[in-house]
């Protein structure tokens, strides 16, 4: 594994994103929706850097790659958000990686059905090389090349989520 983003770099990016969110949400109390499982570390760090009082925090879980490092091209909602959590709210969806974009696009589509007042996307890593579904990222920590990465919440077959830095797997 090769170090791609150190915990110091990650902390600086998260701080920058939190500052931007604090500016943009100065007059509202947003709802944060984390995408499980990969975004749990990112969301936890991000929300603790934000000064804006958050209205609530929810989680959404979609079907994953499983043991594969390549997208299956489909995404299903496994665990949704509670009724009434989203409607009329200013929602920030917090995602780990946008690779093909299929999972993120499915999650956004699902949340839009609940008629939020606004819906923005905050992403840890953008891997634009293999994009299939177009998604607009409103807040981004880092763009990375087409490598499979682990750590800071990201896994390969459920391993390495606890690493504080982000590493690229050797090809
Ligand atoms: P997409 O639907 O192809 O954009 O895949 C998005 C999901 O796949 C992310 O939310 C991650 O959970 C997972 N994923 C994509 N690339 C990586 C990676 O490099 N490391 C770990 N998980 C990844
Ligand atoms: Mg995963």
CSV table of C-alpha atoms in Angstrom, one decimal, residues 4 69 98-100 126-131 143-149 168-169 171:
chain,number,residue,atom,x,y,z
A,4,UNK,CA,-1.9,8.8,-0.8
A,69,UNK,CA,-12.9,-3.5,-6.2
A,98,UNK,CA,-17.6,9.1,-6.3
A,99,UNK,CA,-16.2,6.5,-8.7
A,100,UNK,CA,-18.7,5.5,-11.4
A,126,UNK,CA,-13.6,12.2,-6.5
A,127,UNK,CA,-12.3,9.5,-8.9
A,128,UNK,CA,-13.4,11.0,-12.2
A,129,UNK,CA,-11.7,8.4,-14.4
A,130,UNK,CA,-14.5,5.9,-14.6
A,131,UNK,CA,-17.6,8.1,-14.2
A,143,UNK,CA,-9.6,14.4,-6.5
A,144,UNK,CA,-7.6,11.2,-6.9
A,145,UNK,CA,-6.4,9.0,-9.8
A,146,UNK,CA,-8.1,5.8,-10.7
A,147,UNK,CA,-6.6,3.7,-7.9
A,148,UNK,CA,-8.4,1.6,-5.2
A,149,UNK,CA,-7.9,3.3,-1.9
A,168,UNK,CA,-3.7,3.2,-2.5
A,169,UNK,CA,-3.6,-0.5,-3.0
A,171,UNK,CA,-2.0,-2.9,-8.5
